[in-house]
Short mmCIF file of C-alpha atoms and ligand atoms in Angstrom, two decimals:
data_model
loop_
_atom_site.label_atom_id
_atom_site.label_comp_id
_atom_site.label_asym_id
_atom_site.label_seq_id
_atom_site.Cartn_x
_atom_site.Cartn_y
_atom_site.Cartn_z
CA MET J 843 118.88 72.38 106.37
CA SER J 844 119.56 72.23 110.09
CA SER J 845 117.98 69.31 111.89
CA PHE J 846 117.58 71.39 114.99
CA GLN J 847 113.94 72.04 115.72
CA PRO J 848 113.15 73.91 118.89
CA VAL J 849 110.47 72.07 120.75
CA LEU J 850 108.42 74.12 123.15
CA SER J 851 106.39 72.82 125.99
CA ARG J 852 102.72 73.89 125.96
CA ARG J 853 103.46 76.21 128.88
CA GLN J 854 106.43 77.77 127.11
CA ALA J 855 104.37 78.22 123.99
CA LEU J 856 101.54 79.84 125.92
CA THR J 857 103.97 82.19 127.69
CA LEU J 858 105.60 83.09 124.39
CA GLY J 859 102.23 83.59 122.79
CA ALA J 860 101.17 85.86 125.59
CA THR J 861 104.43 87.81 125.34
CA ALA J 862 104.01 88.13 121.60
CA ALA J 863 100.46 89.33 122.07
CA THR J 864 101.64 91.89 124.62
CA LEU J 865 104.45 92.99 122.33
CA ALA J 866 102.09 93.27 119.41
CA ALA J 867 99.91 95.53 121.46
CA VAL J 868 102.74 97.66 122.79
CA PRO J 869 104.67 98.98 119.78
CA ALA J 870 101.83 101.17 118.60
CA LEU J 871 101.92 102.90 121.96
CA ALA J 872 105.61 102.79 122.81
CA ALA J 873 107.40 103.07 119.47
CA PRO J 874 108.60 106.58 118.82
CA THR J 875 106.28 107.97 116.21
CA SER J 876 107.65 110.50 113.79
CA LEU J 877 105.95 113.84 113.35
CA ALA J 878 105.57 112.95 109.68
CA ALA J 879 103.56 109.86 110.65
CA LEU J 880 101.47 111.68 113.26
CA ALA J 881 100.60 114.31 110.65
CA ARG J 882 99.89 111.75 107.96
CA ASP J 883 97.40 110.03 110.27
CA LYS J 884 95.41 113.27 110.24
CA GLY J 885 95.64 113.92 106.50
CA LEU J 886 98.36 116.53 106.99
CA TYR J 887 101.98 117.03 106.07
CA PHE J 888 104.64 117.84 108.65
CA GLY J 889 108.10 118.95 107.57
CA SER J 890 110.83 121.53 107.76
CA ALA J 891 112.88 124.06 105.89
CA VAL J 892 116.52 123.21 105.28
CA GLY J 893 119.42 125.21 103.85
CA ALA J 894 121.71 123.56 101.28
CA GLY J 895 125.08 124.76 102.45
CA PRO J 896 127.37 127.63 103.27
CA VAL J 897 127.02 130.28 100.60
CA GLY J 898 127.17 133.86 101.81
CA SER J 899 124.88 134.29 104.77
CA LEU J 900 122.90 131.12 104.13
CA THR J 901 122.65 128.52 106.82
CA GLY J 902 124.65 125.35 106.42
CA SER J 903 122.36 122.91 108.12
CA PHE J 904 122.26 120.52 105.18
CA GLU J 905 125.98 119.78 105.58
CA ASP J 906 125.36 118.20 108.98
CA ALA J 907 124.73 114.43 108.92
CA ALA J 908 123.05 114.41 112.35
CA TYR J 909 120.73 117.13 111.14
CA ARG J 910 119.94 115.25 107.95
CA LYS J 911 118.99 112.23 110.08
CA ILE J 912 116.47 114.31 112.04
CA LEU J 913 115.05 115.61 108.78
CA ALA J 914 114.81 112.10 107.35
CA ASP J 915 113.24 110.70 110.53
CA GLU J 916 110.74 113.45 111.31
CA CYS J 917 109.75 115.14 108.06
CA GLY J 918 107.26 114.11 105.42
CA VAL J 919 108.01 117.22 103.37
CA LEU J 920 111.02 119.50 102.96
CA VAL J 921 111.23 123.09 101.77
CA PRO J 922 114.47 124.75 100.65
CA GLU J 923 115.01 127.65 103.06
CA ASN J 924 116.67 130.01 100.57
CA GLU J 925 117.67 127.95 97.55
CA LEU J 926 114.72 128.84 95.31
CA LYS J 927 114.71 132.55 95.98
CA TRP J 928 115.59 134.96 93.17
CA TYR J 929 118.70 136.12 95.04
CA VAL J 930 120.05 132.55 94.91
CA VAL J 931 118.65 131.11 91.66
CA ARG J 932 119.22 134.30 89.66
CA ALA J 933 122.25 135.62 91.57
CA ALA J 934 124.58 135.68 88.56
CA GLY J 935 122.42 137.79 86.28
CA PRO J 936 119.38 137.93 84.01
CA GLN J 937 120.42 135.02 81.80
CA SER J 938 121.31 132.55 84.53
CA PHE J 939 119.43 130.01 86.58
CA ALA J 940 121.37 128.18 89.32
CA PHE J 941 119.65 125.06 90.57
CA GLU J 942 122.51 123.01 92.06
CA ARG J 943 121.67 123.88 95.63
CA ALA J 944 117.94 123.25 95.39
CA ASP J 945 118.66 120.08 93.41
CA ARG J 946 120.62 118.68 96.36
CA ILE J 947 117.65 119.13 98.64
CA ALA J 948 115.28 117.70 96.04
CA ALA J 949 117.52 114.62 95.64
CA PHE J 950 117.66 114.12 99.40
CA ALA J 951 113.89 114.37 99.70
CA LYS J 952 113.44 111.87 96.88
CA ALA J 953 115.91 109.41 98.41
CA ASN J 954 113.97 109.58 101.69
CA GLY J 955 110.52 109.33 100.16
CA GLN J 956 109.70 112.88 101.24
CA ALA J 957 107.55 115.42 99.46
CA LEU J 958 108.89 118.82 98.48
CA ARG J 959 107.35 122.28 98.69
CA GLY J 960 108.57 125.44 97.03
CA HIS J 961 109.49 128.80 98.53
CA THR J 962 109.18 131.23 96.76
CA LEU J 963 108.51 132.24 93.16
CA LEU J 964 108.06 135.95 93.82
CA TRP J 965 109.21 137.46 97.10
CA HIS J 966 107.43 140.65 96.17
CA HIS J 967 109.54 142.93 98.33
CA PRO J 968 112.24 145.22 96.89
CA GLN J 969 114.85 144.02 99.39
CA TRP J 970 114.88 140.42 98.20
CA PHE J 971 115.73 140.59 94.52
CA PRO J 972 119.27 140.17 93.19
CA ALA J 973 121.05 143.52 92.86
CA TRP J 974 121.25 143.46 89.04
CA ILE J 975 117.50 143.80 88.70
CA LYS J 976 117.55 147.35 90.07
CA THR J 977 119.56 148.60 87.12
CA TYR J 978 118.24 146.20 84.49
CA ASP J 979 117.16 147.95 81.29
CA PHE J 980 113.61 146.82 80.49
CA GLY J 981 113.47 149.18 77.50
CA ALA J 982 110.90 151.85 76.76
CA GLY J 983 107.31 152.06 75.52
CA PRO J 984 105.30 148.87 75.03
CA ALA J 985 108.51 146.81 74.93
CA ARG J 986 109.10 147.72 78.58
CA THR J 987 105.87 146.03 79.67
CA ALA J 988 106.48 143.04 77.42
CA ASN J 989 110.02 142.60 78.74
CA ALA J 990 108.98 142.77 82.39
CA GLN J 991 106.17 140.27 81.74
CA ALA J 992 108.54 137.99 79.86
CA MET J 993 111.11 138.01 82.68
CA LEU J 994 108.54 137.20 85.35
CA VAL J 995 106.87 134.49 83.27
CA GLN J 996 110.17 132.92 82.27
CA HIS J 997 111.32 132.80 85.87
CA ILE J 998 108.19 131.18 87.26
CA ASP J 999 107.77 128.82 84.33
CA THR J 1000 111.39 127.64 84.46
CA VAL J 1001 111.53 127.12 88.21
CA CYS J 1002 108.14 125.35 88.40
CA LYS J 1003 108.96 123.01 85.54
CA ARG J 1004 112.32 122.11 87.06
CA TYR J 1005 110.47 120.72 90.11
CA PRO J 1006 107.20 119.20 88.95
CA GLN J 1007 107.05 117.21 92.22
CA MET J 1008 106.22 120.27 94.34
CA ILE J 1009 103.09 119.68 96.41
CA SER J 1010 102.70 123.40 97.01
CA TRP J 1011 104.32 126.67 96.03
CA ASP J 1012 104.60 129.96 97.84
CA VAL J 1013 103.92 131.83 94.63
CA VAL J 1014 103.94 135.29 96.18
CA ASN J 1015 105.63 136.05 99.50
CA GLU J 1016 105.23 139.02 101.85
CA THR J 1017 103.80 141.60 99.49
CA VAL J 1018 101.64 143.36 102.07
CA ASP J 1019 103.41 146.15 103.94
CA PRO J 1020 102.54 145.81 107.66
CA ALA J 1021 102.90 149.59 108.09
CA ASP J 1022 99.82 150.44 106.00
CA GLY J 1023 98.45 147.20 104.53
CA ALA J 1024 99.36 148.32 101.00
CA ILE J 1025 100.97 146.15 98.36
CA ARG J 1026 104.70 146.75 98.19
CA ARG J 1027 106.29 148.27 95.12
CA THR J 1028 108.97 146.44 93.15
CA VAL J 1029 110.58 146.78 89.71
CA PHE J 1030 107.84 144.53 88.39
CA SER J 1031 104.88 146.29 89.93
CA ASP J 1032 106.26 149.69 88.89
CA ILE J 1033 106.08 148.55 85.27
CA LEU J 1034 103.17 146.10 85.25
CA GLY J 1035 100.97 147.36 88.07
CA GLN J 1036 100.55 145.75 91.47
CA HIS J 1037 97.58 143.42 91.00
CA GLU J 1038 98.70 142.71 87.44
CA THR J 1039 102.10 141.52 88.72
CA LEU J 1040 100.68 139.27 91.41
CA ASP J 1041 97.94 137.87 89.16
CA LEU J 1042 100.45 137.14 86.42
CA ALA J 1043 102.59 135.25 88.93
CA PHE J 1044 99.69 133.03 90.01
CA HIS J 1045 98.38 132.40 86.49
CA THR J 1046 101.86 131.46 85.32
CA ALA J 1047 102.36 129.15 88.28
CA ARG J 1048 99.00 127.46 87.69
CA ALA J 1049 99.92 126.73 84.08
CA ALA J 1050 103.44 125.51 84.92
CA ALA J 1051 102.59 123.60 88.13
CA PRO J 1052 99.02 122.43 87.63
CA LYS J 1053 99.16 119.91 90.50
CA ALA J 1054 100.63 122.19 93.18
CA ARG J 1055 98.65 124.03 95.83
CA LEU J 1056 99.28 127.71 95.10
CA VAL J 1057 99.88 129.83 98.16
CA TYR J 1058 100.01 133.48 99.16
CA ASN J 1059 102.48 133.52 102.09
CA ASP J 1060 102.88 136.25 104.72
CA TYR J 1061 103.71 136.96 108.38
CA MET J 1062 100.59 138.76 109.56
CA SER J 1063 99.84 137.98 113.20
CA TRP J 1064 97.32 138.60 115.96
CA GLU J 1065 99.50 141.09 117.78
CA VAL J 1066 98.35 144.57 118.69
CA GLY J 1067 99.72 146.86 115.98
CA ASN J 1068 99.27 144.24 113.26
CA GLU J 1069 95.71 145.28 112.32
CA LYS J 1070 96.73 146.93 109.04
CA HIS J 1071 98.75 143.94 108.01
CA ARG J 1072 95.84 141.58 108.61
CA TYR J 1073 93.46 143.93 106.85
CA GLY J 1074 95.81 144.29 103.87
CA VAL J 1075 96.13 140.52 103.51
CA LEU J 1076 92.35 140.03 103.62
CA LYS J 1077 91.89 142.75 101.02
CA LEU J 1078 94.46 141.07 98.83
CA LEU J 1079 92.80 137.64 99.22
CA GLU J 1080 89.42 139.18 98.45
CA GLY J 1081 90.82 140.79 95.30
CA PHE J 1082 92.24 137.46 94.14
CA ARG J 1083 88.80 135.89 94.45
CA LYS J 1084 87.05 138.77 92.65
CA ARG J 1085 89.46 138.63 89.73
CA GLY J 1086 89.50 134.82 89.57
CA THR J 1087 93.22 134.65 90.36
CA PRO J 1088 94.18 131.01 91.01
CA VAL J 1089 95.20 131.12 94.68
CA ASP J 1090 94.43 128.02 96.76
CA ALA J 1091 95.74 128.81 100.20
CA LEU J 1092 97.03 131.33 102.67
CA GLY J 1093 100.46 130.54 104.08
CA VAL J 1094 100.68 131.70 107.67
CA GLN J 1095 104.40 131.94 108.35
CA SER J 1096 103.97 131.47 112.11
CA HIS J 1097 107.21 132.91 113.44
CA ILE J 1098 105.40 133.16 116.73
CA GLY J 1099 106.16 134.43 120.21
CA ALA J 1100 108.25 137.48 119.28
CA GLU J 1101 108.07 139.14 122.66
CA ASN J 1102 106.32 136.35 124.55
CA ALA J 1103 104.36 138.84 126.61
CA ASP J 1104 101.61 136.30 127.08
CA SER J 1105 103.65 133.10 126.93
CA PHE J 1106 102.95 132.03 130.44
CA THR J 1107 99.19 132.21 130.08
CA GLY J 1108 98.91 130.16 126.92
CA PHE J 1109 98.42 131.27 123.33
CA GLY J 1110 97.81 134.99 122.91
CA ARG J 1111 94.59 135.06 124.95
CA PRO J 1112 94.12 138.81 124.71
CA GLN J 1113 94.26 138.68 120.93
CA GLU J 1114 92.86 135.23 120.20
CA LYS J 1115 89.50 136.64 119.13
CA GLU J 1116 91.10 138.95 116.57
CA TRP J 1117 93.16 136.12 115.17
CA ARG J 1118 90.20 133.75 114.88
CA ALA J 1119 88.25 136.48 113.11
CA PHE J 1120 91.09 136.86 110.62
CA VAL J 1121 91.41 133.12 109.99
CA ASP J 1122 87.62 132.79 109.69
CA GLU J 1123 87.58 135.50 107.02
CA ALA J 1124 90.32 133.78 105.01
CA THR J 1125 88.76 130.32 105.23
CA GLY J 1126 85.34 131.86 104.59
CA MET J 1127 86.63 132.96 101.19
CA GLY J 1128 87.49 129.33 100.49
CA TYR J 1129 91.21 129.43 101.17
CA ASP J 1130 93.10 126.50 102.65
CA LEU J 1131 95.73 127.25 105.30
CA LEU J 1132 99.34 126.26 105.73
CA ILE J 1133 101.71 126.87 108.60
CA THR J 1134 104.74 127.57 106.48
CA GLU J 1135 107.60 128.76 108.73
CA PHE J 1136 106.92 127.71 112.29
CA ASP J 1137 109.31 128.60 115.08
CA VAL J 1138 108.94 130.15 118.53
CA HIS J 1139 110.98 133.19 119.37
CA ASP J 1140 112.14 133.13 123.01
CA LYS J 1141 113.55 136.64 123.05
CA GLY J 1142 111.48 137.78 126.01
CA LEU J 1143 111.87 134.65 128.11
CA PRO J 1144 114.24 134.01 131.05
CA TYR J 1145 117.56 132.27 130.42
CA ASP J 1146 116.96 129.03 132.37
CA PHE J 1147 116.30 126.25 129.92
CA ALA J 1148 113.54 124.37 131.77
CA PRO J 1149 111.09 127.26 132.24
CA ARG J 1150 112.05 128.74 128.86
CA ASP J 1151 111.44 125.49 126.98
CA ALA J 1152 108.21 124.91 128.90
CA ALA J 1153 106.90 128.38 128.07
CA VAL J 1154 107.81 127.98 124.39
CA ALA J 1155 106.07 124.60 124.27
CA ALA J 1156 102.92 125.83 126.01
CA TYR J 1157 102.68 128.87 123.75
CA ALA J 1158 103.15 126.72 120.66
CA LYS J 1159 100.61 124.12 121.75
CA GLY J 1160 97.90 126.74 122.15
CA TYR J 1161 98.68 128.22 118.76
CA LEU J 1162 98.89 124.88 116.94
CA ASP J 1163 95.68 123.62 118.56
CA LEU J 1164 93.89 126.66 117.26
CA MET J 1165 95.33 126.42 113.75
CA LEU J 1166 94.87 122.66 113.45
CA SER J 1167 91.26 122.92 114.61
CA TYR J 1168 90.69 124.37 111.13
CA ARG J 1169 90.41 121.40 108.79
CA GLN J 1170 91.64 123.76 106.08
CA THR J 1171 95.16 123.57 107.55
CA LYS J 1172 96.95 121.11 105.29
CA GLU J 1173 100.68 121.47 105.96
CA VAL J 1174 102.84 122.32 108.96
CA LEU J 1175 106.41 123.35 108.20
CA ALA J 1176 109.00 124.16 110.84
CA TRP J 1177 111.53 126.80 109.81
CA GLY J 1178 114.44 124.57 110.80
CA MET J 1179 114.57 121.67 113.27
CA VAL J 1180 117.70 122.34 115.37
CA ASP J 1181 118.30 125.52 117.38
CA LYS J 1182 121.79 126.33 116.15
CA TYR J 1183 120.63 126.51 112.52
CA SER J 1184 117.68 128.79 113.17
CA TRP J 1185 117.67 132.08 111.26
CA LEU J 1186 116.59 133.70 114.55
CA GLN J 1187 120.13 133.29 115.95
CA ASN J 1188 121.28 136.10 113.67
CA GLN J 1189 118.69 138.76 114.39
CA TRP J 1190 116.51 140.25 117.13
CA LEU J 1191 119.08 139.20 119.72
CA ARG J 1192 118.13 138.40 123.29
CA GLU J 1193 119.09 140.96 125.88
CA ASP J 1194 121.51 138.44 127.45
CA LYS J 1195 122.94 137.80 123.94
CA LYS J 1196 122.63 134.05 124.57
CA PRO J 1197 121.58 131.60 121.86
CA LYS J 1198 117.87 131.15 121.35
CA ARG J 1199 115.92 127.92 121.64
CA PRO J 1200 113.22 128.41 119.00
CA THR J 1201 113.09 124.98 117.29
CA LEU J 1202 112.09 121.41 118.16
CA TYR J 1203 115.59 119.99 118.80
CA ASP J 1204 118.48 121.34 120.87
CA ASP J 1205 122.07 121.65 119.70
CA ALA J 1206 122.84 118.12 120.92
CA TYR J 1207 120.08 116.91 118.55
CA GLN J 1208 117.81 116.00 121.44
CA PRO J 1209 114.07 116.65 121.22
CA LYS J 1210 112.80 119.46 123.43
CA PRO J 1211 109.37 120.06 124.98
CA LEU J 1212 108.50 121.96 121.79
CA ARG J 1213 108.82 118.73 119.83
CA GLU J 1214 106.37 117.08 122.25
CA ALA J 1215 104.01 120.05 121.94
CA VAL J 1216 103.96 119.67 118.15
CA ALA J 1217 103.39 115.92 118.50
CA ALA J 1218 100.58 116.47 121.01
CA ALA J 1219 98.91 119.07 118.76
CA LEU J 1220 99.10 116.68 115.81
CA ARG J 1221 97.64 113.86 117.92
CA ALA J 1222 94.80 116.11 119.05
CA ALA J 1223 94.03 117.47 115.57
CA PRO J 1224 90.86 116.37 113.83
CA VAL J 1225 91.30 114.23 110.73
CA ARG J 1226 90.98 116.15 107.46
C1 XIL K 2527 115.04 133.70 105.85
C2 XIL K 2527 116.07 132.60 105.97
O1 XIL K 2527 115.73 131.77 107.04
C3 XIL K 2527 117.45 133.20 106.16
O2 XIL K 2527 118.44 132.17 106.10
C4 XIL K 2527 117.72 134.24 105.07
O3 XIL K 2527 118.95 134.87 105.33
C5 XIL K 2527 116.61 135.27 104.98
O4 XIL K 2527 115.38 134.60 104.81
N1 XIL K 2527 110.13 134.98 105.89
C6 XIL K 2527 110.37 134.24 104.77
C7 XIL K 2527 111.60 133.43 104.68
O5 XIL K 2527 109.51 134.17 103.89
O6 XIL K 2527 112.07 133.29 103.37
C8 XIL K 2527 112.69 134.00 105.55
O7 XIL K 2527 113.80 133.11 105.52
C9 XIL K 2527 112.19 134.23 106.96
C10 XIL K 2527 111.05 135.19 106.98
#
């Protein structure tokens, strides 16, 4: 043992003590606080979607170490962006289940002490099934019904049981057609019936994932022209309640700001009343809420970064304040955390054809005003 013992004068000790006291008081204020921690303080989860690597048109964000660090630092929950969809898991045909890609994300989340949420067991939209299903022979007569039921049940049961850690599942995604508010038709609903298909999905998920929050997820919004979509979703939610279908929450995708017509005046003032009425109806039926795919489209905003980022942040803050004022809102998921990996780069291009800035971090992995807006909304949210 070293004989060296530092001996402090009383004055030195007092100064040190005072400094220590100051330091002890400061970190809580000055230390960068992750969004995961800010959310946790309020009884919420904050996290993001992430794609597991370059396959076809899928994003490759998960390959990027700097991106993984942002995910590890900021997120309390991760959701595979595409890796659990039928067109990935069941790509090779009716007998196959491919889990390698989702497994990588699950392993990463586990290593970082993060929760996982699932998207999606039944994207009930004809466009989003693997091609083989369109020509699959379900048989004839009663066997046809039994085979369609068996395929749907086997899928949901197998995927849920592979990931028992899921805190929530988007069981059914986007089944309401915004054009008329009707339930979309798919191979399953053509054989089993529309409500029967959706109810079977939820009942199967409840049995296979008894601990997960079961979610109906969709992109209805407050915008003018979206009335039928909102109405269709409420009708669907009402039907679930009447039939006793086990649905716990409404997932509000929250790809907000499409045209940004009202970005400079704060969150959708002209339509805020309509949106609150919609959310009140859903929560009034006893549904929890999740923000499942948050990003802010800057298509209609000027090129200059400073005003663009400021407008995006202001728009988002108004929206998040509203949504988080509902104690029913339990999770906030960004649909990607770095601009270059956003799905919005590939569609609905800006007029100037320049990259968009719809996420919390820029392409140099630096936080943008949108990150601060999310943090501020989390800080301002009531505890739930
Ligand atoms: C998107 C992904 O981000 C893209 O990478 C993919 O090519 C298509 O799907 N609503 C949803 C999500 O429910 O699954 C979608 O994700 C975005 C819109």
